[in-house]
PDB file of C-alpha atoms and ligand atoms in Angstrom:
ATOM      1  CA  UNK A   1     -13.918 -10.333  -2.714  1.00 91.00           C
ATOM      2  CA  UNK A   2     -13.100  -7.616  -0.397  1.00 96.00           C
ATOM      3  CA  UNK A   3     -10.467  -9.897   1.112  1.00 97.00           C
ATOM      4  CA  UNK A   4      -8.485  -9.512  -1.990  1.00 98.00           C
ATOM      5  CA  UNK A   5      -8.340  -5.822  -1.441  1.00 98.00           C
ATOM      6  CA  UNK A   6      -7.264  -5.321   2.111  1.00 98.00           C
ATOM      7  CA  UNK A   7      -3.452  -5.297   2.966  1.00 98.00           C
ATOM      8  CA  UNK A   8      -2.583  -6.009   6.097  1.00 98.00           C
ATOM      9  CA  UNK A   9       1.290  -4.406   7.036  1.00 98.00           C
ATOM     10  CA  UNK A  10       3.367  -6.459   8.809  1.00 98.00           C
ATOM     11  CA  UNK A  11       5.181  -3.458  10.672  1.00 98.00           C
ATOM     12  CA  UNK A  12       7.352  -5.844  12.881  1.00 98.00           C
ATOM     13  CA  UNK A  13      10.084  -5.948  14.264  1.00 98.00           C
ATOM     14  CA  UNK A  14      11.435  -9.512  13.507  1.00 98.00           C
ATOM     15  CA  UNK A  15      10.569 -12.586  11.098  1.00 98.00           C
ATOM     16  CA  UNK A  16       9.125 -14.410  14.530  1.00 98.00           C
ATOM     17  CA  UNK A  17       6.405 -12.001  15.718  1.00 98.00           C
ATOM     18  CA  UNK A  18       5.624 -11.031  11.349  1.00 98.00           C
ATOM     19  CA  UNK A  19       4.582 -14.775  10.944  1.00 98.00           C
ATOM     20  CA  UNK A  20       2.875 -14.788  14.247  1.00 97.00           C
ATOM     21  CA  UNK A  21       0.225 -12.138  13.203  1.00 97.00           C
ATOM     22  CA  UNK A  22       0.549 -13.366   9.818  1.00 97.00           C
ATOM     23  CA  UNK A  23      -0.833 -16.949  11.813  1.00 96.00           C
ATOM     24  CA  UNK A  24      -3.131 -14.963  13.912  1.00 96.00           C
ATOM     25  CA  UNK A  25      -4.778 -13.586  11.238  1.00 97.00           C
ATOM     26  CA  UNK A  26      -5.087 -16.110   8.655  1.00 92.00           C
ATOM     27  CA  UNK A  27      -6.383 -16.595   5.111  1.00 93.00           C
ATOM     28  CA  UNK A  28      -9.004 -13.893   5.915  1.00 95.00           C
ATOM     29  CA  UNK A  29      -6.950 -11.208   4.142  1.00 97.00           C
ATOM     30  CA  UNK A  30      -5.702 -11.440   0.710  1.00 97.00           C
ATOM     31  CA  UNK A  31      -2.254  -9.093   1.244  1.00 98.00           C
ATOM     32  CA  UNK A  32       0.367  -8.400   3.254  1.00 98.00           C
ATOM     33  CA  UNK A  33       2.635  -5.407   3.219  1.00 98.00           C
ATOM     34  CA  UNK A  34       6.157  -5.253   3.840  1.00 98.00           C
ATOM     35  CA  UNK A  35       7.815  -1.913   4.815  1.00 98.00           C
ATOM     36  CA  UNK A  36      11.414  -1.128   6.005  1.00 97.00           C
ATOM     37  CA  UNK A  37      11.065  -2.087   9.540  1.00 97.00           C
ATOM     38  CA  UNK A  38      10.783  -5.309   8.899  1.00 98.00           C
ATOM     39  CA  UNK A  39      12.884  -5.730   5.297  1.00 98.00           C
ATOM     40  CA  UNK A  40      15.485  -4.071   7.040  1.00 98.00           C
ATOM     41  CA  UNK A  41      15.788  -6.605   9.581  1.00 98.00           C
ATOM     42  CA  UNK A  42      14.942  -9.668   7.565  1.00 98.00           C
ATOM     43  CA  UNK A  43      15.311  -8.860   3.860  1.00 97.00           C
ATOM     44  CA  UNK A  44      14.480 -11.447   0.950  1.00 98.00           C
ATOM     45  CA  UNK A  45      14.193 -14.817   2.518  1.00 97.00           C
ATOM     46  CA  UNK A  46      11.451 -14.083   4.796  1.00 98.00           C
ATOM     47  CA  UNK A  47       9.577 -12.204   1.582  1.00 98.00           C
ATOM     48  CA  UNK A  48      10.042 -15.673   0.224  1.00 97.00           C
ATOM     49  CA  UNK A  49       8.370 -17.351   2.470  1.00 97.00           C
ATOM     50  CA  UNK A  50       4.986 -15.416   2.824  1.00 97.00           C
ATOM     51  CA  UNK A  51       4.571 -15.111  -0.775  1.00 97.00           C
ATOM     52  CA  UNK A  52       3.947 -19.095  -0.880  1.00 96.00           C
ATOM     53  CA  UNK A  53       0.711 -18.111   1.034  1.00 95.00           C
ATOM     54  CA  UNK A  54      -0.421 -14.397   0.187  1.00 97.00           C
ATOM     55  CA  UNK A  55       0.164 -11.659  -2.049  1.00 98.00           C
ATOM     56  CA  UNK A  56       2.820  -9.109  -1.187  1.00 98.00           C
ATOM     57  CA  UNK A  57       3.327  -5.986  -1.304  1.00 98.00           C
ATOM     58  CA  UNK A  58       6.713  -4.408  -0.990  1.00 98.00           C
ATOM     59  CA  UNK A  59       7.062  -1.645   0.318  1.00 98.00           C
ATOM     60  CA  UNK A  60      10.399  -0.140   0.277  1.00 98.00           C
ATOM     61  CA  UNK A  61       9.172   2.861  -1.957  1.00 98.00           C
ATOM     62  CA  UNK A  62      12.345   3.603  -3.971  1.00 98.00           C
ATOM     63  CA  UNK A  63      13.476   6.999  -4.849  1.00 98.00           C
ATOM     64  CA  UNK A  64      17.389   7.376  -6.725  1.00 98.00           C
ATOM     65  CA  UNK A  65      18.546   7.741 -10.109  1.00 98.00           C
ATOM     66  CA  UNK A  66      16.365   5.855 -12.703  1.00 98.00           C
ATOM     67  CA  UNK A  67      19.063   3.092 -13.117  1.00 98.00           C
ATOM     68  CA  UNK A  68      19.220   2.259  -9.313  1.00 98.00           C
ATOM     69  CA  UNK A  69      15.527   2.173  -9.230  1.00 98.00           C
ATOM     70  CA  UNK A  70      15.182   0.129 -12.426  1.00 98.00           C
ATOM     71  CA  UNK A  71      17.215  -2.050 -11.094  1.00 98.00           C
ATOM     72  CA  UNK A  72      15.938  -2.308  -7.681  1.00 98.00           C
ATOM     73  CA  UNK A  73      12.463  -2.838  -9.202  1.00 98.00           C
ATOM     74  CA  UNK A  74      13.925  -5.871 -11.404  1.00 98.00           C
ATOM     75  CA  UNK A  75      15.038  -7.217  -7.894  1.00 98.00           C
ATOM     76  CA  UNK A  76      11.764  -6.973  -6.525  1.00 98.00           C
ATOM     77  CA  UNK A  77      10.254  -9.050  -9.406  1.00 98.00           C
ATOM     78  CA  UNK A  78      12.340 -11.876  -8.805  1.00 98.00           C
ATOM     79  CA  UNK A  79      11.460 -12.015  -5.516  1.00 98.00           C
ATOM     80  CA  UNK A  80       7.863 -12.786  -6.854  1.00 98.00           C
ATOM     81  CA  UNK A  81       6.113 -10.033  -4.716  1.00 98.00           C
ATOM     82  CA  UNK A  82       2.319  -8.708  -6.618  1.00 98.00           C
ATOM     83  CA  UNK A  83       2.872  -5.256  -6.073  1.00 99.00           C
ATOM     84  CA  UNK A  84       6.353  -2.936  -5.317  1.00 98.00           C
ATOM     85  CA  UNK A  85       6.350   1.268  -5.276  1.00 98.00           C
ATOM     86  CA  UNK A  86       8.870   4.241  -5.556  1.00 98.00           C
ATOM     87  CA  UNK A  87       8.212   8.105  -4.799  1.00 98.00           C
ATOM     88  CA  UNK A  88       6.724  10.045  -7.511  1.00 98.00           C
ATOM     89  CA  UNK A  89       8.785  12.239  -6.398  1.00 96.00           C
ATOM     90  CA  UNK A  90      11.928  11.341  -8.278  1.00 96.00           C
ATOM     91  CA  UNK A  91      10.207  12.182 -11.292  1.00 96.00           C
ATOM     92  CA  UNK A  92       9.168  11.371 -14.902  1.00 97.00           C
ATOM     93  CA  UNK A  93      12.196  10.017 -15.955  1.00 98.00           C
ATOM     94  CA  UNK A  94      12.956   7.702 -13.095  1.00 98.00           C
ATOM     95  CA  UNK A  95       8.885   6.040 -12.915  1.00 98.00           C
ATOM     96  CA  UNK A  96       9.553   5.536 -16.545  1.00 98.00           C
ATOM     97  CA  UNK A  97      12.492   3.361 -16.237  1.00 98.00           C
ATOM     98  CA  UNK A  98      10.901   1.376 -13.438  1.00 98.00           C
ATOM     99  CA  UNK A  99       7.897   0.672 -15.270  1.00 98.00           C
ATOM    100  CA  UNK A 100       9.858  -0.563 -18.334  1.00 98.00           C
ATOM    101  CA  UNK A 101      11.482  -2.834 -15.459  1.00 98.00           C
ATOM    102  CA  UNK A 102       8.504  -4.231 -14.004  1.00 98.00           C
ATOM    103  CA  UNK A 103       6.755  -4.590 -17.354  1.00 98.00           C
ATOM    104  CA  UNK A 104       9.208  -8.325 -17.196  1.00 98.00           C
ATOM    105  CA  UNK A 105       6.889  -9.378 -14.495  1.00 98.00           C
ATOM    106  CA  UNK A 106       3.482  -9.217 -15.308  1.00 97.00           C
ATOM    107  CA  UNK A 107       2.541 -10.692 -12.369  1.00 97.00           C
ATOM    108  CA  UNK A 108       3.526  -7.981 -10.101  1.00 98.00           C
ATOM    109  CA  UNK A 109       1.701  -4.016 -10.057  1.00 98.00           C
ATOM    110  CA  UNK A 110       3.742  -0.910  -9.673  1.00 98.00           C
ATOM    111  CA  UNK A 111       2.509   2.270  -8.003  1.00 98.00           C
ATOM    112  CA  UNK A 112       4.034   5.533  -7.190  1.00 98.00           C
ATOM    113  CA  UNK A 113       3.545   7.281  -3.874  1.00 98.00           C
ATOM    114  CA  UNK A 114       1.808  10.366  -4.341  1.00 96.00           C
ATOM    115  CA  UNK A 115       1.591  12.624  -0.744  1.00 92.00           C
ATOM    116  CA  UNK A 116       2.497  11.049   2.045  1.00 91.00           C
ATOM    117  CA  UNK A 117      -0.710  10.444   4.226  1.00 88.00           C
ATOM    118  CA  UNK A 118       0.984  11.584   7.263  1.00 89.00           C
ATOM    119  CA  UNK A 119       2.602  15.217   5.632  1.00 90.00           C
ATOM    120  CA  UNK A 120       0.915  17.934   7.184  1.00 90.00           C
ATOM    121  CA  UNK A 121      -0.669  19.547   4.085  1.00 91.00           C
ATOM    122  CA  UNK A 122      -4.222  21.603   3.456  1.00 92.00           C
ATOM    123  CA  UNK A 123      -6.517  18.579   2.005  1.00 90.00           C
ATOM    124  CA  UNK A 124      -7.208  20.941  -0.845  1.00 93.00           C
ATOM    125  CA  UNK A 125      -3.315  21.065  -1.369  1.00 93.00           C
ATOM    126  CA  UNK A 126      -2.779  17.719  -1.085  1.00 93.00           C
ATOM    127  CA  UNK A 127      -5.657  16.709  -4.136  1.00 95.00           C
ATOM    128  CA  UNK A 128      -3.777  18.772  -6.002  1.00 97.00           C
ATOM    129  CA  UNK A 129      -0.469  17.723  -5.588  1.00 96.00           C
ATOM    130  CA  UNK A 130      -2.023  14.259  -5.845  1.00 97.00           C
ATOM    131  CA  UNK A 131      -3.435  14.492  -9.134  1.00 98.00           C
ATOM    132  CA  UNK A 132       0.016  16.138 -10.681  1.00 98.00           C
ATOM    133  CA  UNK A 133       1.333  12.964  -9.813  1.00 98.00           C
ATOM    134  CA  UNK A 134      -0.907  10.445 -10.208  1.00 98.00           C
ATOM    135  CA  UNK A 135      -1.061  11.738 -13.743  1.00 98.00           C
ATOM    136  CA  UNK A 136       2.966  11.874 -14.400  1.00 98.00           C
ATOM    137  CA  UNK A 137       2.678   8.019 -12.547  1.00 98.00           C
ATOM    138  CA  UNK A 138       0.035   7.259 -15.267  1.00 98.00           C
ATOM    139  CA  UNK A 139       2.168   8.815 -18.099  1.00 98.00           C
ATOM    140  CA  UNK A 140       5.344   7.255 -17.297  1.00 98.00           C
ATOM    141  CA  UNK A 141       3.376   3.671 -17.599  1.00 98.00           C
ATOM    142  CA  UNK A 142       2.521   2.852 -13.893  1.00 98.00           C
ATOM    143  CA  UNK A 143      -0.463   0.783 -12.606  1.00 98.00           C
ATOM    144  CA  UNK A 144      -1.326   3.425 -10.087  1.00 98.00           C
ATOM    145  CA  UNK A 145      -0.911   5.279  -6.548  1.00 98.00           C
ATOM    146  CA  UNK A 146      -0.654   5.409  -3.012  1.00 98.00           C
ATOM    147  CA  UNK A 147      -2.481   8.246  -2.022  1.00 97.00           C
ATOM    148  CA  UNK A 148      -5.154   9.106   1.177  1.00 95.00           C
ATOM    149  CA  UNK A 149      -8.513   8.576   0.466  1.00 97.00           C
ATOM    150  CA  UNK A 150      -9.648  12.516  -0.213  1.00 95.00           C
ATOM    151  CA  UNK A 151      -7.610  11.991  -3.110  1.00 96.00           C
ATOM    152  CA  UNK A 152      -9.421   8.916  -5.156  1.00 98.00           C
ATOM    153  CA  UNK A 153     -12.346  10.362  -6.727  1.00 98.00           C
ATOM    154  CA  UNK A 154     -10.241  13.383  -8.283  1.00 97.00           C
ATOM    155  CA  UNK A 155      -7.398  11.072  -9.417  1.00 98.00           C
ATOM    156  CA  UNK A 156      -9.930   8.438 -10.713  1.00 98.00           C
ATOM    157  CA  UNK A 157     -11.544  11.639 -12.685  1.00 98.00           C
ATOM    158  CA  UNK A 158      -8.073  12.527 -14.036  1.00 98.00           C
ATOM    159  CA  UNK A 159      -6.395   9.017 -14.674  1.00 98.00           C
ATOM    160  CA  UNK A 160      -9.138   6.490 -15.158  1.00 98.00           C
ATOM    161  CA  UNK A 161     -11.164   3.913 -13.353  1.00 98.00           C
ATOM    162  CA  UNK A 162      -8.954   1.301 -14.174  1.00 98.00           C
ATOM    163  CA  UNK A 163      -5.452   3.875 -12.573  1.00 98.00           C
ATOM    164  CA  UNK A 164      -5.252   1.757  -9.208  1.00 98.00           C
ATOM    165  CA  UNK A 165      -5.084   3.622  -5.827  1.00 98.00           C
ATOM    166  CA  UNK A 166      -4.173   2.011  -2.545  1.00 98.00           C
ATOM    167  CA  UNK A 167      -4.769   4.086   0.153  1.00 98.00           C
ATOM    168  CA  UNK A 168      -3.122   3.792   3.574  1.00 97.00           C
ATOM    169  CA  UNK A 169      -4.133   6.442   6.788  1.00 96.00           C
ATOM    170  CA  UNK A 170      -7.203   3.708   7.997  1.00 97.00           C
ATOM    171  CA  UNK A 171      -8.514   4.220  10.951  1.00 98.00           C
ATOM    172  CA  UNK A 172     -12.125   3.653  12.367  1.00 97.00           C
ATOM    173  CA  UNK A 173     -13.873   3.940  15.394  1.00 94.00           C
ATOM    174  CA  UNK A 174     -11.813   5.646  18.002  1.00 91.00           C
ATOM    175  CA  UNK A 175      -8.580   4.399  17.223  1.00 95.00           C
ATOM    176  CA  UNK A 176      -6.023   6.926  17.377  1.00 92.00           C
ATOM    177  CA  UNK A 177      -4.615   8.478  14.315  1.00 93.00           C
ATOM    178  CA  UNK A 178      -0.997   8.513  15.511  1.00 94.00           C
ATOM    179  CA  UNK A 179       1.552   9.649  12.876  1.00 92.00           C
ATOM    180  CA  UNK A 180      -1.527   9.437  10.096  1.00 87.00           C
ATOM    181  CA  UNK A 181      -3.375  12.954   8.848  1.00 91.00           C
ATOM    182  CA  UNK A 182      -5.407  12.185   5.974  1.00 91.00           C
ATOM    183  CA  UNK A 183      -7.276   9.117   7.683  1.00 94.00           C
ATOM    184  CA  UNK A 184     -10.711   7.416   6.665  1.00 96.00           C
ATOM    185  CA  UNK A 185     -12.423   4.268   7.882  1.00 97.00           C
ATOM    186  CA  UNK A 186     -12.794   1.282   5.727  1.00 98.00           C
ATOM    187  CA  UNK A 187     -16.154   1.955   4.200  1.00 98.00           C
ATOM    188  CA  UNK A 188     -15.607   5.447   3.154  1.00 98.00           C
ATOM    189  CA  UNK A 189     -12.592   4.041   1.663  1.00 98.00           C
ATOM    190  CA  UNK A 190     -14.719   1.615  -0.627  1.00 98.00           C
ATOM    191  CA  UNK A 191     -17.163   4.087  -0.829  1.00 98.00           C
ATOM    192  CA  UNK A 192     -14.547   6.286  -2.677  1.00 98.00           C
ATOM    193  CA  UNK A 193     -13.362   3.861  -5.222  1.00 98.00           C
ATOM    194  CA  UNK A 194      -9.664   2.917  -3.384  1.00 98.00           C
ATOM    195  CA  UNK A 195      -8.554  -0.245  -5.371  1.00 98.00           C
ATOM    196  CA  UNK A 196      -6.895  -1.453  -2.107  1.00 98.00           C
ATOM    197  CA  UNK A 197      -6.826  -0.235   1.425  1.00 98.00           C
ATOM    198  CA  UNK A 198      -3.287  -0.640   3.479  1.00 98.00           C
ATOM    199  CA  UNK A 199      -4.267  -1.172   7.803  1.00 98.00           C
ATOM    200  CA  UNK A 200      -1.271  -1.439  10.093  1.00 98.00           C
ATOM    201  CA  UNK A 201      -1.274  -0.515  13.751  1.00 97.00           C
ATOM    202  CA  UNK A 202      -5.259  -0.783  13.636  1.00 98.00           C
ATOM    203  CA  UNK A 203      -4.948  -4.567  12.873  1.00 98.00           C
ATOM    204  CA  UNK A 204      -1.328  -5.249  14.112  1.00 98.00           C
ATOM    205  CA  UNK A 205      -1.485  -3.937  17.690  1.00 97.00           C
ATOM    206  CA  UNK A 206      -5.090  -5.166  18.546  1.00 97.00           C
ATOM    207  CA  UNK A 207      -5.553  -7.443  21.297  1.00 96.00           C
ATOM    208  CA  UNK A 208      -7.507  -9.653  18.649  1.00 97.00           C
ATOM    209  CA  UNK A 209      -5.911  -8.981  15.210  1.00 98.00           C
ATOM    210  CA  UNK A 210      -7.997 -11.749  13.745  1.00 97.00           C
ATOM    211  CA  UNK A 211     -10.917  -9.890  15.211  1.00 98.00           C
ATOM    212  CA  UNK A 212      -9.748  -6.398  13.794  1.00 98.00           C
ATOM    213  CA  UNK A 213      -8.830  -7.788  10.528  1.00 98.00           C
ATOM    214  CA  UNK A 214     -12.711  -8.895  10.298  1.00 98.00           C
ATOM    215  CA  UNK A 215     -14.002  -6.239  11.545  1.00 98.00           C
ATOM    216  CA  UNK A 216     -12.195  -3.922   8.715  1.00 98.00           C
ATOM    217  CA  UNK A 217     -13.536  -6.491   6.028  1.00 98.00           C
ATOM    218  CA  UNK A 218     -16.979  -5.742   7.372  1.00 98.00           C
ATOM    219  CA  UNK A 219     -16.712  -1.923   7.054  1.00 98.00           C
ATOM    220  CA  UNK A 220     -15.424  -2.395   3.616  1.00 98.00           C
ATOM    221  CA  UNK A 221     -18.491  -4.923   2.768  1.00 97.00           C
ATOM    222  CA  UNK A 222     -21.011  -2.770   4.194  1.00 97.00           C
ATOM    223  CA  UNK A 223     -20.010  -0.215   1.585  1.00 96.00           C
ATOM    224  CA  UNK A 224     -20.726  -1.897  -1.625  1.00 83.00           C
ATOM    225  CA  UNK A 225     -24.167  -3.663   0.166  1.00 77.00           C
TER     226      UNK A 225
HETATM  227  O1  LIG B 301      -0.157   1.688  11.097  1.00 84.64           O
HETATM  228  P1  LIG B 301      -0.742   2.364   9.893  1.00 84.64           P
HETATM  229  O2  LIG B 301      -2.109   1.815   9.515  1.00 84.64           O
HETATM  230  O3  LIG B 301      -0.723   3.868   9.993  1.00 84.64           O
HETATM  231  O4  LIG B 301       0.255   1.928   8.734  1.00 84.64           O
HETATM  232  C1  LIG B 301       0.187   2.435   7.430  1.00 84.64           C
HETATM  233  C2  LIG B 301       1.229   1.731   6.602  1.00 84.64           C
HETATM  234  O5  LIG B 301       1.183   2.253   5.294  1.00 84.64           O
HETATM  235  C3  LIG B 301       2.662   1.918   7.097  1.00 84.64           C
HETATM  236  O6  LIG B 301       3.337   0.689   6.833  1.00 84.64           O
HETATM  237  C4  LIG B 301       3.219   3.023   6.238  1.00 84.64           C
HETATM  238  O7  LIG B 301       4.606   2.879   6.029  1.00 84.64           O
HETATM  239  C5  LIG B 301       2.452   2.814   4.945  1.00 84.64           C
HETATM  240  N1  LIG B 301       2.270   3.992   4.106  1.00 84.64           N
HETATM  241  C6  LIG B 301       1.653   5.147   4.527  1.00 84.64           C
HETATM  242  N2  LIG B 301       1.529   6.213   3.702  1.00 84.64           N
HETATM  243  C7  LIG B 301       1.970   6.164   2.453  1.00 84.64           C
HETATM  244  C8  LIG B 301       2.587   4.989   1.995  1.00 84.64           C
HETATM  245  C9  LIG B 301       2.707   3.903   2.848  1.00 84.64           C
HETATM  246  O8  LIG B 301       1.203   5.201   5.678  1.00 84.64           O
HETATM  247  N3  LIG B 301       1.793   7.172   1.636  1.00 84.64           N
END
């Protein structure tokens, strides 16, 4: 069900207007994300309360010393949230305690970030750098990545089929690509193998974000018809 593998993040700026989209857009996606902007101003209870409807993932991606993280990632489990990340870049050491954390919740992935899809890298670069760290992520016990799109096939290739890669930087149409660089529609996204694609200012600041949110699911069905 493609449903169950679009994300939908709630980039808002308060609890009120979050559960308004979240309303406005109903059961027809499977996930939402939660960033800063929005933990930041509302923190744990409002994760509380979406989580009785949808998945969640949290995204706060955490980068410290390994015990910090560990710990942090132990918090996130008990809030009962599917999915939580931290930056690859912190390194071997650090993904391998918060795997051994999150292995306590086996309801809940965790992914590192690889490159960020709005860094201003050669594409070439970026696969590269991408693979490095998909493959430490996959070392140090992880479920998978966030990583752009141009980077799924070759970190499939080098991790596995079943590595999982959730790919923000979705944009389709004319939509403007903002802060994003790596960007891709929803089909090619599918096409590519991505696990899971992340769609924020696409969905959240449409006139219709019911409408948008469908119209994404569409893309993404019309590549595996
Ligand atoms: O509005 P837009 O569709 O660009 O939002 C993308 C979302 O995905 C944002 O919440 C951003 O923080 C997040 N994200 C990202 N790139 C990453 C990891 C997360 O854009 N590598």
């Amino acid at each position: 069900m493609m449903r169950d593998r679009l994300m939908v993040a709630l980039d808002m700026p308060d609890r009120e207007q979050a559960l308004s989209i979240r309303q406005r857009i109903g059961d027809s996606v499977g996930w939402f994300k939660v960033g800063l902007r929005l933990f930041v101003a509302e923190g744990p209870s409002l994760i509380r309360t979406i989580v009785q409807n949808h998945r969640v993932f949290l995204d706060l991606k955490f980068h410290d010393i390994p015990n910090t993280v560990a710990e942090a990632v132990t918090s996130a489990g008990n809030l009962g949230v599917h999915m939580t990340n931290i930056h690859a870049e912190g390194g071997l050491e650090m993904m391998r305690a918060a795997a051994q954390s999150a292995a306590a919740f086996p309801q809940m992935k965790i992914i590192a970030v690889t490159v960020l899809t709005s860094s201003p890298i050669q594409p070439d670069q970026a696969r590269h750098e991408a693979v490095h760290k998909a493959t430490l992520a996959r070392d140090a016990g992880l479920d998978g990545v966030v990583c752009s799109v141009h980077e799924v096939a070759n970190i499939k290739k080098a991790c596995g089929a079943d590595f999982l890669t959730v790919t923000p930087g979705i944009r389709w149409g004319d939509q403007p690509q903002n802060d994003q660089k790596r960007v891709a529609d929803p089909e090619m996204a599918i096409r590519q193998g991505a696990d899971y694609i992340v769609v924020g200012r696409p969905i959240i600041q449409a006139s219709d974000p019911g409408a948008a949110a469908l119209e994404a699911l569409s893309m993404m069905q019309r590549a595996s018809s």
